[in-house]
Amino acid sequence: MMAGVLFALAAGLMWGLIFVGPLIVPEYPAMLQSAGRYVAFGLIALPLAWADRRRVRQLTRGDWKEAFKLSAVGNLLYYVCLAGAIQRTGAPISTMIIGTLPVVIAVSANLLYGRHEGRLAWHQLLPSLLLIGAGLCLVNIAELRGDGGPQNIGRYLSGIGLALVALVCWTWYPLRNARWMRSHPQHRAGTWATAQGIAVLPMALVAYALACGQMTLANDPFPLPFGPRPGLFIALMAAIGLFCSWLGTLCWSEASQRLPTVLVGPLIVFEILAGLAYTFLLRQSWPPLLTLCGIACLMIGVVSAMRIKPEPLPA
């Protein structure tokens, strides 16, 4: 249990970086950022796949189909929508929507996977979910206090829609990935993370080419193929591809093999907390008191959820 929690914490620390990436290079289109990240992920996975080729060969056709689905929805589509939402609505609104993940995932896991691994009693889980929800509300109220109204209502609403699609994608991905790891204990987490990198590479290359082609046809003055700050863009995509994609997936898969799926959901809160911490570091400011109160609620909610033992359903 403790090892699983620590692996989930490590995954959250890695995944939190995705909330600051679009803020570091705001002039880069969301599709280019997403495709660039996963091209980097795929290129990093190639030598890792060669080094682990004996275990990679053991993956079946069904395993590769699952890796493609996870990569397409949980990687490429999710990050396109998240980056686009952050650029259209700003970080606070997008964080508020994505920040509901711990509650949404916990409820979804209890409904969808409780019959496989034991269900958490709703009367025991509800106080934890309420604490997590209250914490998310406090954090986002504090953020929105300093945020001006939307300048372009159409762009703002499209950003809300993209954030909701990202929420659906990132609810599906960690649960599906966790369930696969629990039902395939013979595969190592590192091999599975590498397989997802190999699966996403061709899709990411096509997406990057399409993004460049679209901007060329639109006579966009954006300098291709690596934009106005190529050195920073390449370094940022490589860092996010390594830490957020490969290493984050590895740590989450390790956690998923050690924890019941219904307990994995609340631990996604580590990603939100890490994203907040990195955002305040980027701003070079301390979080306000309201934000600190929200973070305390989040942590208490997660700890209390982890203390609940799943109850097997009667046959």
XYZ file of N, CA, C and O in Angstrom, residues 58-133:
304
model
N 6.785 -9.969 -25.867
C 5.759 -10.786 -25.210
C 4.378 -10.137 -25.245
O 3.389 -10.783 -24.921
N 4.304 -8.866 -25.632
C 3.010 -8.191 -25.725
C 2.214 -8.747 -26.903
O 2.738 -8.907 -28.002
N 0.953 -9.044 -26.683
C 0.107 -9.620 -27.722
C -0.513 -8.517 -28.587
O -0.394 -7.319 -28.295
N -1.209 -8.935 -29.640
C -1.901 -7.966 -30.497
C -2.947 -7.200 -29.695
O -3.126 -5.989 -29.879
N -3.631 -7.898 -28.781
C -4.606 -7.225 -27.932
C -3.965 -6.182 -27.029
O -4.541 -5.113 -26.790
N -2.768 -6.496 -26.534
C -2.039 -5.531 -25.706
C -1.711 -4.278 -26.499
O -1.852 -3.153 -25.999
N -1.267 -4.442 -27.741
C -0.907 -3.292 -28.564
C -2.136 -2.460 -28.925
O -2.068 -1.230 -28.974
N -3.271 -3.122 -29.156
C -4.507 -2.375 -29.407
C -4.869 -1.516 -28.204
O -5.286 -0.365 -28.347
N -4.713 -2.096 -27.004
C -5.005 -1.338 -25.786
C -4.045 -0.163 -25.639
O -4.448 0.943 -25.245
N -2.772 -0.390 -25.961
C -1.775 0.685 -25.868
C -2.117 1.819 -26.835
O -1.977 3.004 -26.492
N -2.583 1.484 -28.040
C -2.965 2.514 -29.011
C -4.169 3.314 -28.506
O -4.208 4.538 -28.634
N -5.159 2.618 -27.945
C -6.340 3.328 -27.437
C -5.971 4.259 -26.278
O -6.403 5.417 -26.232
N -5.173 3.748 -25.351
C -4.761 4.567 -24.212
C -3.959 5.778 -24.668
O -4.137 6.889 -24.158
N -3.065 5.565 -25.640
C -2.225 6.659 -26.123
C -3.034 7.703 -26.873
O -2.814 8.909 -26.715
N -3.985 7.245 -27.708
C -4.769 8.185 -28.511
C -5.667 9.066 -27.632
O -5.728 10.289 -27.812
N -6.340 8.447 -26.654
C -7.314 9.192 -25.831
C -6.637 9.869 -24.647
O -6.817 11.070 -24.405
N -5.862 9.097 -23.887
C -5.294 9.612 -22.652
C -4.053 10.451 -22.828
O -3.668 11.181 -21.900
N -3.423 10.356 -23.982
C -2.225 11.146 -24.235
C -2.498 12.273 -25.228
O -2.577 13.434 -24.859
N -2.664 11.903 -26.490
C -2.727 12.909 -27.554
C -3.968 13.790 -27.437
O -3.868 15.025 -27.373
N -5.154 13.182 -27.398
C -6.393 13.974 -27.355
C -6.489 14.784 -26.064
O -6.879 15.959 -26.077
N -6.131 14.173 -24.945
C -6.207 14.870 -23.655
C -5.347 16.120 -23.646
O -5.800 17.196 -23.245
N -4.106 16.012 -24.114
C -3.201 17.161 -24.010
C -3.553 18.248 -25.016
O -3.377 19.431 -24.736
N -4.061 17.871 -26.194
C -4.542 18.883 -27.142
C -5.649 19.710 -26.494
O -5.641 20.951 -26.538
N -6.605 19.023 -25.869
C -7.737 19.727 -25.251
C -7.294 20.550 -24.043
O -7.747 21.694 -23.867
N -6.413 20.006 -23.215
C -5.976 20.728 -22.027
C -5.187 21.975 -22.398
O -5.445 23.069 -21.863
N -4.221 21.837 -23.320
C -3.424 22.991 -23.721
C -4.307 24.061 -24.357
O -4.148 25.260 -24.094
N -5.253 23.624 -25.210
C -6.165 24.583 -25.834
C -7.044 25.277 -24.809
O -7.299 26.482 -24.906
N -7.512 24.536 -23.790
C -8.359 25.131 -22.754
C -7.586 26.163 -21.942
O -8.093 27.248 -21.652
N -6.355 25.845 -21.564
C -5.545 26.774 -20.773
C -5.276 28.057 -21.564
O -5.333 29.163 -21.025
N -5.016 27.923 -22.864
C -4.741 29.100 -23.684
C -5.987 29.948 -23.898
O -5.899 31.162 -24.066
N -7.187 29.337 -23.879
C -8.424 30.081 -24.152
C -9.061 30.676 -22.894
O -9.651 31.754 -22.951
N -8.970 29.958 -21.775
C -9.657 30.420 -20.559
C -8.691 30.877 -19.480
O -9.130 31.483 -18.494
N -7.412 30.570 -19.645
C -6.457 30.837 -18.583
C -6.353 29.643 -17.654
O -7.231 28.777 -17.619
N -5.296 29.605 -16.870
C -5.057 28.456 -16.000
C -6.123 28.267 -14.924
O -6.505 27.131 -14.640
N -6.661 29.333 -14.275
C -7.598 29.093 -13.164
C -8.847 28.312 -13.543
O -9.203 27.347 -12.870
N -9.535 28.716 -14.626
C -10.771 28.039 -15.014
C -10.493 26.597 -15.421
O -11.199 25.666 -15.016
N -9.448 26.393 -16.219
C -9.116 25.038 -16.655
C -8.734 24.164 -15.471
O -9.118 22.988 -15.391
N -7.988 24.744 -14.537
C -7.600 23.989 -13.348
C -8.827 23.630 -12.525
O -8.896 22.542 -11.941
N -9.816 24.523 -12.460
C -11.037 24.243 -11.707
C -11.770 23.038 -12.295
O -12.245 22.170 -11.559
N -11.859 22.975 -13.622
C -12.564 21.863 -14.266
C -11.762 20.575 -14.145
O -12.288 19.530 -13.717
N -10.479 20.616 -14.516
C -9.637 19.430 -14.415
C -9.464 19.030 -12.952
O -9.287 17.852 -12.626
N -9.547 20.018 -12.049
C -9.373 19.736 -10.632
C -10.466 18.890 -10.017
O -10.307 18.400 -8.892
N -11.576 18.697 -10.727
C -12.622 17.812 -10.213
C -12.271 16.337 -10.429
O -13.027 15.451 -9.998
N -11.136 16.068 -11.059
C -10.743 14.691 -11.370
C -10.750 13.753 -10.169
O -11.251 12.629 -10.275
N -10.192 14.145 -9.007
C -10.181 13.194 -7.897
C -11.571 12.692 -7.521
O -11.755 11.513 -7.222
N -12.550 13.593 -7.549
C -13.910 13.189 -7.208
C -14.529 12.371 -8.334
O -15.120 11.304 -8.105
N -14.382 12.844 -9.580
C -14.983 12.152 -10.729
C -14.401 10.754 -10.878
O -15.133 9.770 -11.097
N -13.084 10.633 -10.743
C -12.443 9.327 -10.899
C -12.835 8.392 -9.758
O -13.084 7.196 -9.985
N -12.874 8.913 -8.539
C -13.235 8.059 -7.405
C -14.644 7.504 -7.562
O -14.890 6.312 -7.336
N -15.580 8.361 -7.946
C -16.966 7.916 -8.142
C -17.049 6.927 -9.307
O -17.704 5.872 -9.211
N -16.378 7.234 -10.417
C -16.407 6.351 -11.584
C -15.804 4.987 -11.261
O -16.336 3.943 -11.663
N -14.679 4.986 -10.534
C -14.038 3.717 -10.171
C -14.943 2.881 -9.281
O -15.056 1.658 -9.440
N -15.613 3.529 -8.343
C -16.494 2.789 -7.441
C -17.669 2.180 -8.197
O -18.113 1.072 -7.894
N -18.178 2.909 -9.193
C -19.317 2.415 -9.964
C -18.914 1.346 -10.973
O -19.609 0.340 -11.150
N -17.766 1.543 -11.650
C -17.388 0.676 -12.761
C -16.560 -0.528 -12.348
O -16.671 -1.602 -12.950
N -15.699 -0.366 -11.336
C -14.741 -1.421 -11.015
C -14.915 -1.996 -9.614
O -14.172 -2.879 -9.215
N -15.877 -1.482 -8.852
C -16.080 -1.991 -7.509
C -16.414 -3.476 -7.480
O -16.030 -4.190 -6.559
N -17.119 -3.959 -8.513
C -17.521 -5.366 -8.521
C -16.331 -6.294 -8.739
O -16.409 -7.491 -8.452
N -15.219 -5.752 -9.268
C -14.040 -6.580 -9.521
C -13.125 -6.659 -8.303
O -12.571 -7.729 -8.014
N -12.920 -5.547 -7.624
C -11.892 -5.492 -6.592
C -12.431 -5.068 -5.228
O -11.661 -4.778 -4.315
N -13.743 -5.003 -5.077
C -14.318 -4.540 -3.820
C -14.736 -3.088 -3.936
O -14.041 -2.275 -4.536
N -15.873 -2.776 -3.364
C -16.425 -1.423 -3.467
C -16.243 -0.685 -2.148
O -16.339 -1.270 -1.074
N -15.940 0.610 -2.255
C -15.861 1.443 -1.056
C -17.278 1.858 -0.667
O -18.033 2.349 -1.508
N -17.635 1.651 0.585
C -18.971 2.016 1.049
C -19.189 3.513 0.864
O -18.347 4.324 1.260
N -20.310 3.860 0.240
C -20.560 5.269 -0.082
C -20.617 6.136 1.169
O -20.140 7.270 1.165
N -21.164 5.619 2.270
C -21.258 6.429 3.473
C -19.885 6.705 4.080
O -19.698 7.681 4.803
N -18.898 5.823 3.780
C -17.534 6.063 4.235
C -16.767 6.957 3.261
O -15.931 7.763 3.665
N -17.052 6.799 1.960
C -16.331 7.551 0.942
C -16.817 8.998 0.840
O -16.021 9.898 0.527
N -18.104 9.230 1.124
C -18.681 10.555 0.913
C -17.964 11.678 1.673
O -17.697 12.733 1.091
N -17.635 11.512 2.969
C -16.917 12.602 3.654
C -15.586 12.958 2.993
O -15.239 14.141 2.907
N -14.862 11.948 2.508
C -13.595 12.215 1.827
C -13.819 12.990 0.535
O -13.095 13.942 0.220
N -14.839 12.585 -0.222
C -15.136 13.274 -1.478
C -15.576 14.711 -1.227
O -15.210 15.626 -1.976
N -16.362 14.922 -0.155
C -16.793 16.280 0.170
C -15.603 17.155 0.560
O -15.539 18.332 0.190
N -14.654 16.590 1.301
C -13.453 17.341 1.674
C -12.631 17.702 0.438
O -12.158 18.831 0.289
N -12.460 16.722 -0.464
C -11.704 16.983 -1.698
C -12.417 18.037 -2.535
O -11.798 18.968 -3.059
N -13.750 17.906 -2.660
C -14.512 18.897 -3.421
C -14.430 20.282 -2.810
O -14.278 21.290 -3.524
